[in-house]
Short mmCIF file of C-alpha atoms and ligand atoms in Angstrom, two decimals:
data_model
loop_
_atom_site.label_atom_id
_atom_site.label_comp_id
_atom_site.label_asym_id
_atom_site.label_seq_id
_atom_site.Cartn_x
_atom_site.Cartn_y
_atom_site.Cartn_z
CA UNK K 1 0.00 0.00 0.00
CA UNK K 2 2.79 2.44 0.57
CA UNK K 3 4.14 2.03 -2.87
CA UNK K 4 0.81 2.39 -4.27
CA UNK K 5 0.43 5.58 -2.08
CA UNK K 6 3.86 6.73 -3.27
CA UNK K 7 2.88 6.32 -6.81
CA UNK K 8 -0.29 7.56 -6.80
CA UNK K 9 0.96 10.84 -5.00
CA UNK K 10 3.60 11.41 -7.97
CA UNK K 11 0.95 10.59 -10.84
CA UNK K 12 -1.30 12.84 -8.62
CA UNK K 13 1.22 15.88 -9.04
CA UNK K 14 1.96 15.76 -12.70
CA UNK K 15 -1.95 15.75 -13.28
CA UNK K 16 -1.78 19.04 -11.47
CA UNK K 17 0.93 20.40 -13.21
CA UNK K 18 -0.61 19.21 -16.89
CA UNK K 19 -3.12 21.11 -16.19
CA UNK K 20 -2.16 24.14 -15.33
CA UNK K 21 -2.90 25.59 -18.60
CA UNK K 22 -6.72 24.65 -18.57
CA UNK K 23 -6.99 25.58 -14.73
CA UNK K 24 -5.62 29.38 -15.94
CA UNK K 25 -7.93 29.36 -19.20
CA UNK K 26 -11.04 28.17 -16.60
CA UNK K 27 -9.98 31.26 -14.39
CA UNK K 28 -10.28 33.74 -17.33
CA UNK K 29 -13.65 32.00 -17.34
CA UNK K 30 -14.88 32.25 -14.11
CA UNK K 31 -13.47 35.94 -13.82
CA UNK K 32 -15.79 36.86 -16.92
CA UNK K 33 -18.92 35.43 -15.33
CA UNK K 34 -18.28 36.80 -11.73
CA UNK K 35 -17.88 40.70 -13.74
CA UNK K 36 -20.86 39.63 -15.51
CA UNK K 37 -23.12 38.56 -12.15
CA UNK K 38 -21.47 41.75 -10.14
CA UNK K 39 -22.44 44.30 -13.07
CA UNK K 40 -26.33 42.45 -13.19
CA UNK K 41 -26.94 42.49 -9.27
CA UNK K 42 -25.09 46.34 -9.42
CA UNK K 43 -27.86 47.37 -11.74
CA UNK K 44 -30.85 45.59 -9.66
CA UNK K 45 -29.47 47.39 -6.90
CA UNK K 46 -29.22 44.00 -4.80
CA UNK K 47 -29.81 44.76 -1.09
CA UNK K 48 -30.86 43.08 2.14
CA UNK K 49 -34.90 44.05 1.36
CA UNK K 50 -34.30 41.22 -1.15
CA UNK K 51 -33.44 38.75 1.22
CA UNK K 52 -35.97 37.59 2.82
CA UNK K 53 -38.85 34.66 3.10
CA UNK K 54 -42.39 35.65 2.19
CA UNK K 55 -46.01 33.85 3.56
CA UNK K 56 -48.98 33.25 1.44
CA UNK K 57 -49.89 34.43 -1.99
CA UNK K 58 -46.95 36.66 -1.75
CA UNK K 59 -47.77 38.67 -4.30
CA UNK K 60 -45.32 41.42 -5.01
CA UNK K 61 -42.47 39.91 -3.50
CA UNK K 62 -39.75 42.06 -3.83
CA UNK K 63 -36.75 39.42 -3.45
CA UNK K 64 -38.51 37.07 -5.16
CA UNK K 65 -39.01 39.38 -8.58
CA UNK K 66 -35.82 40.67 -8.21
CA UNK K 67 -34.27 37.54 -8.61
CA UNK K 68 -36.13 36.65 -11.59
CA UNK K 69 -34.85 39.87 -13.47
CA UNK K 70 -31.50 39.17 -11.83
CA UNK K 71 -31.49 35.94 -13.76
CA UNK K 72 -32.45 37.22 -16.70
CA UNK K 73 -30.27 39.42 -17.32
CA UNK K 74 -26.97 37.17 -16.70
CA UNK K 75 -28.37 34.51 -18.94
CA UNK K 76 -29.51 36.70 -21.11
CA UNK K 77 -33.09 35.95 -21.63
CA UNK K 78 -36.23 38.81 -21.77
CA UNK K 79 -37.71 36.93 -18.51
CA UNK K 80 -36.72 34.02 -16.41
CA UNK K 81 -38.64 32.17 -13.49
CA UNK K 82 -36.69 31.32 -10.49
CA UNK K 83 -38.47 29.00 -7.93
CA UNK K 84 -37.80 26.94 -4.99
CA UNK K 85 -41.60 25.18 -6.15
CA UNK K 86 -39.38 23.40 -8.78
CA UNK K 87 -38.60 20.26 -6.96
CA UNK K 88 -35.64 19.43 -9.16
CA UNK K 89 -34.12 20.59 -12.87
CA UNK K 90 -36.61 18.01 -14.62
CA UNK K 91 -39.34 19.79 -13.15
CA UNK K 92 -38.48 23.02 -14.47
CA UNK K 93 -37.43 21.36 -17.90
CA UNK K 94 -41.31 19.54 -17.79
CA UNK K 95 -42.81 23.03 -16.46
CA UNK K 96 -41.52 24.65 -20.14
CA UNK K 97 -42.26 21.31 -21.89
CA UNK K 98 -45.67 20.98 -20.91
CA UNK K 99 -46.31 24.81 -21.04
CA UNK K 100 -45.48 25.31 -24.64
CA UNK K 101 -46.91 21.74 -26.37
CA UNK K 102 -50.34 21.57 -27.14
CA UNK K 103 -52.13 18.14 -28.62
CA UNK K 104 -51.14 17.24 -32.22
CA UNK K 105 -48.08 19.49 -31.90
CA UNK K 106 -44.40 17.65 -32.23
CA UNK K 107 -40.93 17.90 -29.91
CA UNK K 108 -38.18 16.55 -31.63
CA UNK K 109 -35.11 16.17 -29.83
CA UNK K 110 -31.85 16.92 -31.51
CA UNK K 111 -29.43 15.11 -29.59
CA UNK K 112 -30.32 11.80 -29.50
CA UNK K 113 -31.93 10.01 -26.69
CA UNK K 114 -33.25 12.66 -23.83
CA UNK K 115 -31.54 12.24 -20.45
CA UNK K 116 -32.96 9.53 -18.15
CA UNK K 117 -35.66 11.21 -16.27
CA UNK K 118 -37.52 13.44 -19.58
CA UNK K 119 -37.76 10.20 -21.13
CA UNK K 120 -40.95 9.35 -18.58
CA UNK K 121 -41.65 12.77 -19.30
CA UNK K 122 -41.93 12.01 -23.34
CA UNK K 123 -43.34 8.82 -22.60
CA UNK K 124 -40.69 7.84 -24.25
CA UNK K 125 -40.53 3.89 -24.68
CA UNK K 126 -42.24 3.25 -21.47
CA UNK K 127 -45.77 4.43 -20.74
CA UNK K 128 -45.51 6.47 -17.61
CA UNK K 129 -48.77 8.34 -16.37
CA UNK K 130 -49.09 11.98 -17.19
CA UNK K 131 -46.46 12.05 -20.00
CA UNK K 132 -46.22 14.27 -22.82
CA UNK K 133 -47.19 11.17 -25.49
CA UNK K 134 -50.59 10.38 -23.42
CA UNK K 135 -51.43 14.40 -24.18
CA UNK K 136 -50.84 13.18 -27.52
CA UNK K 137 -47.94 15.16 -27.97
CA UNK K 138 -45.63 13.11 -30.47
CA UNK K 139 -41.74 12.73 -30.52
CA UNK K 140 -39.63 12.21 -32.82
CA UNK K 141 -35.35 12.03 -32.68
CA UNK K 142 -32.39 12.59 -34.51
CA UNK K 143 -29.71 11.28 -32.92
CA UNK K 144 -26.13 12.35 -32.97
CA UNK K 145 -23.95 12.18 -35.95
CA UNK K 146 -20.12 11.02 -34.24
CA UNK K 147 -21.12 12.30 -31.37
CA UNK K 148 -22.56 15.72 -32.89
CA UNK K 149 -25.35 17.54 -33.95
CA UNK K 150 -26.63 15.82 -37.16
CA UNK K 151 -27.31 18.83 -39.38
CA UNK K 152 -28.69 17.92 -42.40
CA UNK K 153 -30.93 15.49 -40.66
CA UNK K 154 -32.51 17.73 -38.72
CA UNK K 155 -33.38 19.72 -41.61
CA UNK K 156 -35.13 17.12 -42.34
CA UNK K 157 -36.85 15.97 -39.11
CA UNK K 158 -38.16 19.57 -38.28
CA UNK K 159 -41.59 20.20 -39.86
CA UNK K 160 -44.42 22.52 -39.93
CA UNK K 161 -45.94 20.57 -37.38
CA UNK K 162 -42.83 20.84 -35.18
CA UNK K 163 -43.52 23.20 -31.76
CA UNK K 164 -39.97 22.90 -30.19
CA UNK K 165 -37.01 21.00 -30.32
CA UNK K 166 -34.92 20.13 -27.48
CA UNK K 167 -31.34 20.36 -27.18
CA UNK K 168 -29.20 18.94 -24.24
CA UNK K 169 -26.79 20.45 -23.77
CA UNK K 170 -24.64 18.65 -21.17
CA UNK K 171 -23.65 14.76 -22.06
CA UNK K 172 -25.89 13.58 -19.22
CA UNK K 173 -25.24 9.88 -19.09
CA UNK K 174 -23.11 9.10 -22.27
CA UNK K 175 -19.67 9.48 -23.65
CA UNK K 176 -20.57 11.75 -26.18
CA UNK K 177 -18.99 15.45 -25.82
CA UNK K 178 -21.38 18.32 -23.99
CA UNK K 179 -22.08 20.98 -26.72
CA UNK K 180 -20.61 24.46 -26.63
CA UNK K 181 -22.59 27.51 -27.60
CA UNK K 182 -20.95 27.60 -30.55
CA UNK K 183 -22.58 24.17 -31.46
CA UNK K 184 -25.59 25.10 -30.49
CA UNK K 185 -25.23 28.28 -32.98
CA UNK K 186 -25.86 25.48 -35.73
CA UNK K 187 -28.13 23.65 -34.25
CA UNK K 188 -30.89 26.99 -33.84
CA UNK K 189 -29.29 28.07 -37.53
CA UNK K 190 -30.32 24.36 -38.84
CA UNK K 191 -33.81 24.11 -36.74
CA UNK K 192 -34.73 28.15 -37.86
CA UNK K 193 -34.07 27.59 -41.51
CA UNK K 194 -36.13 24.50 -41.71
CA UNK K 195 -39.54 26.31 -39.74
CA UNK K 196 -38.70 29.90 -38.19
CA UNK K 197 -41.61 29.38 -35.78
CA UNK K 198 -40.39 26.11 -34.08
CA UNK K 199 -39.12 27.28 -30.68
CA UNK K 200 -35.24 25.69 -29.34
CA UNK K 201 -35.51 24.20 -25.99
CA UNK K 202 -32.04 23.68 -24.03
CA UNK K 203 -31.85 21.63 -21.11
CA UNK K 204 -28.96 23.90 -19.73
CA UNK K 205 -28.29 21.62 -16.61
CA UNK K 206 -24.85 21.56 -16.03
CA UNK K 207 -24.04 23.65 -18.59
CA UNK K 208 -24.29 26.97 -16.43
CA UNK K 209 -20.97 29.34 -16.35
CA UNK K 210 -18.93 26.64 -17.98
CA UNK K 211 -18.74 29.48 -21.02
CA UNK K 212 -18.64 33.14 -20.76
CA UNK K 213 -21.74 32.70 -23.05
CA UNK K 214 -25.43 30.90 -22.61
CA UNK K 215 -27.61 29.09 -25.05
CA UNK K 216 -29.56 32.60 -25.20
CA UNK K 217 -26.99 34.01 -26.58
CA UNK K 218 -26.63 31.04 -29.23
CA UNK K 219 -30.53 31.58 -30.66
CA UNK K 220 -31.99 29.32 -28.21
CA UNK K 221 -35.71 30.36 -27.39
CA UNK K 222 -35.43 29.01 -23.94
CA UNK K 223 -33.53 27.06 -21.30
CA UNK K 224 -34.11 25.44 -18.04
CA UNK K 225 -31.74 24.00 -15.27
CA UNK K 226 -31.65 23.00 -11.62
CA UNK K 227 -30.35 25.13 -8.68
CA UNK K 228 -28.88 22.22 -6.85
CA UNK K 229 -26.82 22.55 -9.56
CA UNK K 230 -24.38 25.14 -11.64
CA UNK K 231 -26.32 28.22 -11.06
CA UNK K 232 -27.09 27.74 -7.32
CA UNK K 233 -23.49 27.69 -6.30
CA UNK K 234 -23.88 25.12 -3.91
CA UNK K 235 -25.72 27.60 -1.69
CA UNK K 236 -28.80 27.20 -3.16
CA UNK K 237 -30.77 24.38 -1.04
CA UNK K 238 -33.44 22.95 -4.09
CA UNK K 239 -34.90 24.76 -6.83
CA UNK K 240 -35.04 25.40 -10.63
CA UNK K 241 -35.34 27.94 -13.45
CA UNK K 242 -36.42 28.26 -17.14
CA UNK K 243 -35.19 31.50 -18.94
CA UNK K 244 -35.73 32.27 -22.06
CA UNK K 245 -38.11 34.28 -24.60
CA UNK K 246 -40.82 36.31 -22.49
CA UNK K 247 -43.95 34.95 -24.17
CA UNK K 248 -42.09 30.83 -23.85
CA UNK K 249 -41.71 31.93 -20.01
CA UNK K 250 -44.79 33.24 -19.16
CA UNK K 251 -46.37 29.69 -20.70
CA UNK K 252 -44.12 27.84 -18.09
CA UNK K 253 -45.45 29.90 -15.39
CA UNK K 254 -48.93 28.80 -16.14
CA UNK K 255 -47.88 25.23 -15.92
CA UNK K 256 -45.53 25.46 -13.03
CA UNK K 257 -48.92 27.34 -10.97
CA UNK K 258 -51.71 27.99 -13.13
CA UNK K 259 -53.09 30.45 -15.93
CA UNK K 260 -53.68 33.44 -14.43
CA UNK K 261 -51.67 32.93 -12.00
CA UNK K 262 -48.12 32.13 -13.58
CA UNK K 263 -45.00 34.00 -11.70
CA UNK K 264 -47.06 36.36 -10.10
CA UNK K 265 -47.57 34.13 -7.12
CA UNK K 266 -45.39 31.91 -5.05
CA UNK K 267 -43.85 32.39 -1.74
CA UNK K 268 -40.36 32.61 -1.11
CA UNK K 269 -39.89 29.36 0.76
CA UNK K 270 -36.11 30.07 1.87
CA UNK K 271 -34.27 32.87 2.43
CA UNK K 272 -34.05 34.54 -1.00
CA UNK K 273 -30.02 35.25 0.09
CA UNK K 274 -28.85 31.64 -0.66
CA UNK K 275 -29.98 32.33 -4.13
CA UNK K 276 -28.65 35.54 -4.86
CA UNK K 277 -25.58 34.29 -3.05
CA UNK K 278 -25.24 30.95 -4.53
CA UNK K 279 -25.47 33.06 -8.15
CA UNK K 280 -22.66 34.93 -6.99
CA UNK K 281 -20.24 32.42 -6.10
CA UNK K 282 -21.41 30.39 -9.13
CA UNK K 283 -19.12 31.25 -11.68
CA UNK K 284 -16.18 30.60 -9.33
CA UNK K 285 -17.60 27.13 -8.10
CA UNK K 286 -18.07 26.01 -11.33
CA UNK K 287 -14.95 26.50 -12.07
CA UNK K 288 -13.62 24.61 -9.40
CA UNK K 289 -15.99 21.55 -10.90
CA UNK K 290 -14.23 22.45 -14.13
CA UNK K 291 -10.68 21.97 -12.47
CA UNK K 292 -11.42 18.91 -10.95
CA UNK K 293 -12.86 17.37 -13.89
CA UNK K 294 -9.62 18.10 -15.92
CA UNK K 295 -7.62 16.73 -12.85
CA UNK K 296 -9.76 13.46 -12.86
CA UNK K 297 -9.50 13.06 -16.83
CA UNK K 298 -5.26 13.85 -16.31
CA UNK K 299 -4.91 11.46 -13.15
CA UNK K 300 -7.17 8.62 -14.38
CA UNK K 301 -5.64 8.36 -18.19
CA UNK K 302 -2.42 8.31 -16.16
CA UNK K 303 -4.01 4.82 -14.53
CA UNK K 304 -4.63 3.89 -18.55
CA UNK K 305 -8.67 4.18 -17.88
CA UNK K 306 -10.36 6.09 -20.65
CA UNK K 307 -11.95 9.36 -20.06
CA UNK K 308 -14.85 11.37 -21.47
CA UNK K 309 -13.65 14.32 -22.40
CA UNK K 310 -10.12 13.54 -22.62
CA UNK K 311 -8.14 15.47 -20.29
CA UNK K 312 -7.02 18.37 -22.96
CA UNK K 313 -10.46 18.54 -24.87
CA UNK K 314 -12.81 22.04 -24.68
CA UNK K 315 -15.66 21.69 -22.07
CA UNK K 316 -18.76 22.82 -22.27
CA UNK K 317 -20.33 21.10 -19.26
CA UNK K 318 -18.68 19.30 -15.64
CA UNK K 319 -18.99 16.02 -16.29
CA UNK K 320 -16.13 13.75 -16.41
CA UNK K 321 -16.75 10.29 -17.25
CA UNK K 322 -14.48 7.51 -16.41
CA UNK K 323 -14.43 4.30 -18.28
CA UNK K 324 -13.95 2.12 -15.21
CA UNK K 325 -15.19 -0.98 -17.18
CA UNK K 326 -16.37 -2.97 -14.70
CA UNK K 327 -19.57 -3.24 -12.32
CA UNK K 328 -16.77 -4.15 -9.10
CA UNK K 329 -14.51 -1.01 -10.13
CA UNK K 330 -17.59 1.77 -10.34
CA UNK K 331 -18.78 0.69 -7.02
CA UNK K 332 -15.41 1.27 -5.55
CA UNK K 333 -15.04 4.54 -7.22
CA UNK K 334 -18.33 5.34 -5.56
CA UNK K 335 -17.40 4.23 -2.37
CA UNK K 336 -14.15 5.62 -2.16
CA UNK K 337 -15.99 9.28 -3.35
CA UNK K 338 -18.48 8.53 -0.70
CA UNK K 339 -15.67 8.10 1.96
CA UNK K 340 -13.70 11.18 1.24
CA UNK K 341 -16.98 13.51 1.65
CA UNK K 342 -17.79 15.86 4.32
CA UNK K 343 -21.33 14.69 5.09
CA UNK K 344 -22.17 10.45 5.39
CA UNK K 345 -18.97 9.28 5.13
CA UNK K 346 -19.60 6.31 6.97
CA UNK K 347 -22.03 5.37 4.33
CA UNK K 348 -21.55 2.52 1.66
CA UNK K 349 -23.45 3.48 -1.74
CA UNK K 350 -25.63 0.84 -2.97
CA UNK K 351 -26.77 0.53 -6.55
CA UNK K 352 -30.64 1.24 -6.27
CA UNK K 353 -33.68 2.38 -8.64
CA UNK K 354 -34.67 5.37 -8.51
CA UNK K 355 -37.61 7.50 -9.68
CA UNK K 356 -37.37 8.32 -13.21
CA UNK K 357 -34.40 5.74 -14.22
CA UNK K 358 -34.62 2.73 -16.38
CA UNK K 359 -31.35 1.14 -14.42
CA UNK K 360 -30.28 0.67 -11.15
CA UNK K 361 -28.13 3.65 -10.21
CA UNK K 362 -25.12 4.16 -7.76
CA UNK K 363 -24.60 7.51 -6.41
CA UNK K 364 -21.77 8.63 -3.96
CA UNK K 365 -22.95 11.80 -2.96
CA UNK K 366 -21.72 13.04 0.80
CA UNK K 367 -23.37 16.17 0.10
CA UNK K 368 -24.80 19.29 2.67
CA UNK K 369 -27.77 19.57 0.21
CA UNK K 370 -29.34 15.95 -0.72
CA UNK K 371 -28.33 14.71 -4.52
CA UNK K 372 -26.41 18.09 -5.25
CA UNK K 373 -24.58 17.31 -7.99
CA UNK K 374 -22.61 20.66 -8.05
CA UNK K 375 -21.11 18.86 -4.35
CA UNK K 376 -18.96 16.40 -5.56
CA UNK K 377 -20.63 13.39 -6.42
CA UNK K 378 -20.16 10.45 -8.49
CA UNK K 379 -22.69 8.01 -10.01
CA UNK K 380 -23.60 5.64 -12.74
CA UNK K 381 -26.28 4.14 -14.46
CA UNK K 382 -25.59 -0.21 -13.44
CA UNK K 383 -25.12 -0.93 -17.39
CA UNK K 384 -22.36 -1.54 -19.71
CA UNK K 385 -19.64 -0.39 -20.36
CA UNK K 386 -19.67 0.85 -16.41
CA UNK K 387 -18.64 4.39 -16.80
CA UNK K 388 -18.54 6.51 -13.96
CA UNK K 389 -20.06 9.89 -13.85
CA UNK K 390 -18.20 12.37 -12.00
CA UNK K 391 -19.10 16.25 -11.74
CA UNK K 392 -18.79 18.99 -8.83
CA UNK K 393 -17.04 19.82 -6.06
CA UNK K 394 -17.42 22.78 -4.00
CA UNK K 395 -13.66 23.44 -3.77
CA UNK K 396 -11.07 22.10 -5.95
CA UNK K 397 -8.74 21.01 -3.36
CA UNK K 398 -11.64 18.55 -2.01
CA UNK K 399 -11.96 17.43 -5.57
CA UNK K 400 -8.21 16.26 -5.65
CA UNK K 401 -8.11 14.73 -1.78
CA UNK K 402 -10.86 12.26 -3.12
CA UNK K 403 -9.90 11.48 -6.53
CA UNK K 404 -6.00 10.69 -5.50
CA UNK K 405 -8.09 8.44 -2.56
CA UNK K 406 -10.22 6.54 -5.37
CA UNK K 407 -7.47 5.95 -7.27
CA UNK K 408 -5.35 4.28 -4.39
CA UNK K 409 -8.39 2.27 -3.73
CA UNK K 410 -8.64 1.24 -7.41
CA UNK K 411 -4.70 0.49 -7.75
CA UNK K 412 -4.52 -1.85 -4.70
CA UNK K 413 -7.01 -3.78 -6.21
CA UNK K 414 -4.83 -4.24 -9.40
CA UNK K 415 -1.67 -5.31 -7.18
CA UNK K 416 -3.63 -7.73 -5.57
C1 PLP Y 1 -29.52 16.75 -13.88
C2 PLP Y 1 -30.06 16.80 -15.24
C3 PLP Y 1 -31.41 16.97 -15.50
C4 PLP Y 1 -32.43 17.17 -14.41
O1 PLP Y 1 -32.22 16.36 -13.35
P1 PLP Y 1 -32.76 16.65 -11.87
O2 PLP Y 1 -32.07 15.58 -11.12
O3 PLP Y 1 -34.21 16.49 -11.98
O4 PLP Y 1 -32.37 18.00 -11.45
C5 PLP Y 1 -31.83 17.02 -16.80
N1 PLP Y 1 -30.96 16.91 -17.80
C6 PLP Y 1 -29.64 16.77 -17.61
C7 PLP Y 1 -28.72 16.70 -18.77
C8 PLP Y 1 -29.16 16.71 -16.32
O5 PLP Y 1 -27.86 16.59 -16.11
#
């Protein structure tokens, strides 16, 4: 074990130093998006009356509004909705979903096979109640082309009948590469030219800050994430947004309440601070996902595993994916995760099934806010070929005291 230690320790310190170049080009990043969340909460004139809980209908909520416009403006969209009432990111991303579709319309998604959880939300290719297909909404996909946007198919795909398309942004559970804004340029240029009216849907999650641009800012229509996520800065304790074009907003709204209703009600179930401060601190947490994901990929292809991205690649979300290869080795990854975390330490992750999920999933997640992701956590779907999802972290050095533990842990294993 020593000599494992010893070796591990080395490999550990020339991961750091190749990647000293991303880690500076990350910082130029993150220094971007702090100006550009300073300059927005300058010009709301953020102060304490914001931060506050509210009771009731709590109409006119100052912090609450505020927020929402605060939003806005650093994603770049006419009007967002910021709520604690969105129990996770899918429930914001089904809030816009269901808000915009009507009967007979179609949602085609662009990038292949929706992320776990939308798929009972499509009805996808198991019935589940409620979904989008018993509204008699129908989907349609074009899947990725090596890894990329298929173009000239989804020319093809997108009709007159077509309401929205969906784009995900981040690689959720696959190897493929997340797309950058500059992907997604083509992708609204591709979708526009084939009907101007069909409206581009991004699942943003994960994708928040890892640019100094947004989808918005791409052509996208509207966007959605989670606040236990990116944007919330690992402050935020639950919640979720959608952004996006005023009149695409306003239609989530009705859905995530009711018409009539939409935004204008809603209490402000925490303290409205631990959003506006998780925003804040965003850009520079994020960042310190972004470092430790490049440290992983650099440590890990130093132990010969493969890595999604590879260590040097351009990121435009903070996932790392590990190609541990085996069911044994991604529950020891877990583990190991799960024992170098601040919060349930003592735990052992199981694989289980959870809501939403086809598979059995393991999750080592020793988190202050339950199922964070932007905490550092690790999981995986229980199905070939037994990649390991790895994203967060709320500070880089964390990030590197776990990672150099899971790889001991792996490494002994091979010596035995
Ligand atoms: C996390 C995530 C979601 C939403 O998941 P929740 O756990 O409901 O917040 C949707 N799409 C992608 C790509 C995600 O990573």
């Amino acid at each position: 074990m020593t000599t494992i230690k010893r070796d591990i320790n080395k490999l550990k310190e020339e991961a750091l130093a190749a990647g000293a170049e991303q880690f500076a080009a990350i910082d130029r990043t993150a220094q971007a998006n702090t100006a550009k969340v300073l300059r927005v909460m300058q010009k709301h004139r953020v102060s304490a009356a914001h931060f506050n809980v509210s009771c009731g209908y709590a109409y006119d909520d100052l912090g609450r509004d505020t927020l929402d416009k605060v939003f806005a403006d650093v994603l770049g969209a006419e009007k967002a909705l910021v709520r604690t009432q969105f129990v996770s990111g899918t429930h914001a991303i089904a809030a816009a979903l269901f808000g915009i579709l009507r009967p007979g319309d179609e949602v085609v998604s662009v990038t292949g096979k929706p992320y776990d959880t939308l798929q009972t939300v499509l009805g996808y290719d198991h019935p589940a109640l409620g979904s989008l297909k018993e509204f008699g909404v129908n989907y349609d996909e074009v899947p990725l082309s090596d890894g990329k946007p298929d173009l000239a198919n989804i020319k093809n795909a997108v009709g007159a009948k077509t309401k929205l398309v969906m784009v995900q942004r981040s690689r959720g559970y696959s190897t493929r590469a997340a797309l950058t804004c500059a992907d997604i340029v083509d992708v609204c240029a591709a979708v526009k030219s084939a009907n101007p009216d069909c409206a581009v849907f991004v699942d943003n999650c994960y994708g928040e800050f890892t640019e100094e641009v947004e989808p918005l800012a791409a052509g996208a229509d509207i966007i959605a994430g989670s606040l236990i996520k990116n944007p919330g800065g690992g402050i935020a304790p639950t919640g979720g947004y959608v952004a996006g074009r005023a009149d695409l907003t306003d239609l989530a709204a009705a859905r995530l309440t009711c018409p009539g209703l939409g935004g204008e009600l809603g209490a402000s179930l925490c303290d409205n601070r631990l959003l506006y401060q998780g925003l804040f601190v965003a850009p520079h947490v994020v960042a310190g996902a972004l470092k430790g994901a490049v440290f992983a990929a650099e440590l890990f292809s130093r132990l010969n595993f493969e890595t999604f991205p590879k260590p040097q690649e351009k990121r435009g979300d903070i996932i790392q994916a590990l190609g541990l290869k085996t069911p044994e080795r991604l529950i020891k990854f877990c583990r190991a995760v799960q024992e170098m975390s601040p919060v349930d330490s003592f735990a052992a992750p199981e694989p289980w099934d959870m809501p939403g999920y086809a598979d059995k999933i393991i999750m080592a997640a020793g988190t202050f806010v339950q199922g964070a992701s932007i905490e550092l956590s690790a999981d995986a779907p229980l199905r070939p070929p037994y990649n390991v999802y790895l994203q967060g972290g709320l500070t880089f050095e964390h990030t590197v005291i776990a990672l150099t533990h899971a790889a001991e842990v792996l490494m002994a294993d091979t010596a035995d």
